Amino acid sequence: MTRDKSAQVQSLIDHFCNGNKAQFAQMLGVKPPTINAWITRNTYDAALVFIKCKGVSAEWLLSGNGPMMCDDTTPSPKPVSPSIAPPPAPASVDNSHLIDIIRRQAEVIGALRERLAQMEARNGAE
């Protein structure tokens, strides 16, 4: 089943630029027709979006699964007084699924960094 990348692009535009495609294009450093082409062709440059859209989830970009934004972009709660801080998590908690997600995102970040370096090298050669 093909995911709806056009809807993902529209969600990004809505989130980062209140629905303004031209502003989103400027934010990414592309021309507005590029954004329209992505929507029409049901595609986008995931590496570029990941680099330019702070806090967007690599998993969501690549698979359409999970929340669009990583948890670390949500406002953090006010600090809790040490006297009423919650107890530490028990040692028996299984966080292996979180480790798998982090590992996959680290791989994606590595690939995106390589792509960025290639793009920068290509732009420097022009």
CSV table of C-alpha atoms in Angstrom, one decimal:
chain,number,residue,atom,x,y,z
A,1,MET,CA,0.0,0.0,0.0
A,2,THR,CA,1.4,3.4,-1.0
A,3,ARG,CA,1.5,6.1,1.6
A,4,ASP,CA,0.1,9.5,0.8
A,5,LYS,CA,3.2,11.6,0.6
A,6,SER,CA,1.1,14.5,-0.7
A,7,ALA,CA,-0.8,14.6,2.6
A,8,GLN,CA,2.5,14.4,4.4
A,9,VAL,CA,3.7,17.5,2.5
A,10,GLN,CA,0.5,19.3,3.2
A,11,SER,CA,0.8,18.4,6.9
A,12,LEU,CA,4.4,19.8,6.9
A,13,ILE,CA,3.2,23.0,5.2
A,14,ASP,CA,0.4,23.4,7.7
A,15,HIS,CA,2.6,22.8,10.7
A,16,PHE,CA,5.6,24.9,9.8
A,17,CYS,CA,4.0,27.7,7.7
A,18,ASN,CA,0.3,27.8,8.6
A,19,GLY,CA,-0.6,26.4,5.1
A,20,ASN,CA,1.5,28.9,3.1
A,21,LYS,CA,3.2,26.9,0.4
A,22,ALA,CA,5.4,29.8,-0.8
A,23,GLN,CA,6.7,30.4,2.7
A,24,PHE,CA,7.4,26.6,3.1
A,25,ALA,CA,9.3,26.6,-0.2
A,26,GLN,CA,11.4,29.6,1.0
A,27,MET,CA,12.0,27.8,4.3
A,28,LEU,CA,13.4,24.8,2.4
A,29,GLY,CA,15.3,26.9,-0.1
A,30,VAL,CA,13.4,25.7,-3.1
A,31,LYS,CA,11.1,27.4,-5.6
A,32,PRO,CA,7.3,27.2,-5.0
A,33,PRO,CA,6.6,25.1,-8.1
A,34,THR,CA,8.8,22.4,-6.5
A,35,ILE,CA,6.3,22.1,-3.6
A,36,ASN,CA,3.4,21.9,-6.0
A,37,ALA,CA,5.2,19.2,-8.0
A,38,TRP,CA,5.8,17.2,-4.8
A,39,ILE,CA,2.1,17.3,-4.0
A,40,THR,CA,1.1,16.5,-7.6
A,41,ARG,CA,3.6,13.6,-7.9
A,42,ASN,CA,3.1,12.2,-4.4
A,43,THR,CA,6.8,12.6,-3.5
A,44,TYR,CA,9.2,14.9,-1.7
A,45,ASP,CA,12.9,15.2,-0.8
A,46,ALA,CA,12.9,13.5,2.6
A,47,ALA,CA,16.6,14.5,3.2
A,48,LEU,CA,15.9,18.2,2.6
A,49,VAL,CA,12.8,18.2,4.7
A,50,PHE,CA,14.5,16.4,7.6
A,51,ILE,CA,17.4,18.9,7.5
A,52,LYS,CA,15.3,22.0,7.2
A,53,CYS,CA,12.2,21.1,9.4
A,54,LYS,CA,13.5,21.0,12.9
A,55,GLY,CA,12.0,18.2,15.0
A,56,VAL,CA,10.3,16.3,12.2
A,57,SER,CA,10.4,12.5,12.8
A,58,ALA,CA,12.6,10.6,10.4
A,59,GLU,CA,10.4,7.5,10.9
A,60,TRP,CA,7.3,9.5,9.9
A,61,LEU,CA,9.1,11.0,6.9
A,62,LEU,CA,10.3,7.6,5.6
A,63,SER,CA,7.3,5.4,6.5
A,64,GLY,CA,4.4,7.7,7.4
A,65,ASN,CA,4.2,5.9,10.7
A,66,GLY,CA,4.1,7.5,14.1
A,67,PRO,CA,3.8,11.1,15.0
A,68,MET,CA,5.1,13.8,12.6
A,69,MET,CA,7.1,15.5,15.2
A,70,CYS,CA,9.7,14.0,17.6
A,71,ASP,CA,8.8,14.2,21.3
A,72,ASP,CA,11.8,16.5,22.0
A,73,THR,CA,10.2,19.4,20.2
A,74,THR,CA,7.2,19.6,22.6
A,75,PRO,CA,7.6,22.1,25.3
A,76,SER,CA,9.1,20.6,28.4
A,77,PRO,CA,7.2,20.7,31.6
A,78,LYS,CA,8.2,23.0,34.4
A,79,PRO,CA,10.9,21.4,36.6
A,80,VAL,CA,9.6,19.4,39.5
A,81,SER,CA,10.9,20.2,43.0
A,82,PRO,CA,13.4,17.5,44.1
A,83,SER,CA,11.3,16.8,47.2
A,84,ILE,CA,8.3,15.7,45.0
A,85,ALA,CA,10.2,14.3,42.0
A,86,PRO,CA,8.7,11.0,40.7
A,87,PRO,CA,10.7,7.8,41.7
A,88,PRO,CA,13.1,6.4,39.1
A,89,ALA,CA,11.7,3.9,36.7
A,90,PRO,CA,12.1,0.3,37.8
A,91,ALA,CA,15.1,-1.6,36.4
A,92,SER,CA,12.8,-4.2,34.8
A,93,VAL,CA,11.3,-1.8,32.2
A,94,ASP,CA,11.8,-3.1,28.6
A,95,ASN,CA,13.0,-0.2,26.5
A,96,SER,CA,14.2,-2.3,23.6
A,97,HIS,CA,11.5,-0.9,21.2
A,98,LEU,CA,12.8,2.6,22.0
A,99,ILE,CA,16.4,1.6,21.4
A,100,ASP,CA,15.3,0.1,18.0
A,101,ILE,CA,13.6,3.4,17.0
A,102,ILE,CA,16.7,5.4,18.1
A,103,ARG,CA,19.0,3.0,16.2
A,104,ARG,CA,16.8,3.4,13.0
A,105,GLN,CA,16.7,7.1,13.3
A,106,ALA,CA,20.5,7.3,13.8
A,107,GLU,CA,20.9,5.3,10.6
A,108,VAL,CA,18.6,7.7,8.8
A,109,ILE,CA,20.5,10.7,10.2
A,110,GLY,CA,23.8,9.2,9.0
A,111,ALA,CA,22.4,8.7,5.5
A,112,LEU,CA,21.0,12.2,5.5
A,113,ARG,CA,24.3,13.7,6.6
A,114,GLU,CA,26.0,11.9,3.7
A,115,ARG,CA,23.4,13.2,1.3
A,116,LEU,CA,23.9,16.7,2.6
A,117,ALA,CA,27.6,16.5,2.2
A,118,GLN,CA,27.2,15.3,-1.3
A,119,MET,CA,24.8,18.2,-2.1
A,120,GLU,CA,27.1,20.7,-0.5
A,121,ALA,CA,30.1,19.3,-2.5
A,122,ARG,CA,28.1,19.4,-5.7
A,123,ASN,CA,27.0,23.0,-5.0
A,124,GLY,CA,30.5,24.0,-4.2
A,125,ALA,CA,31.7,22.6,-7.5
A,126,GLU,CA,29.2,24.7,-9.5
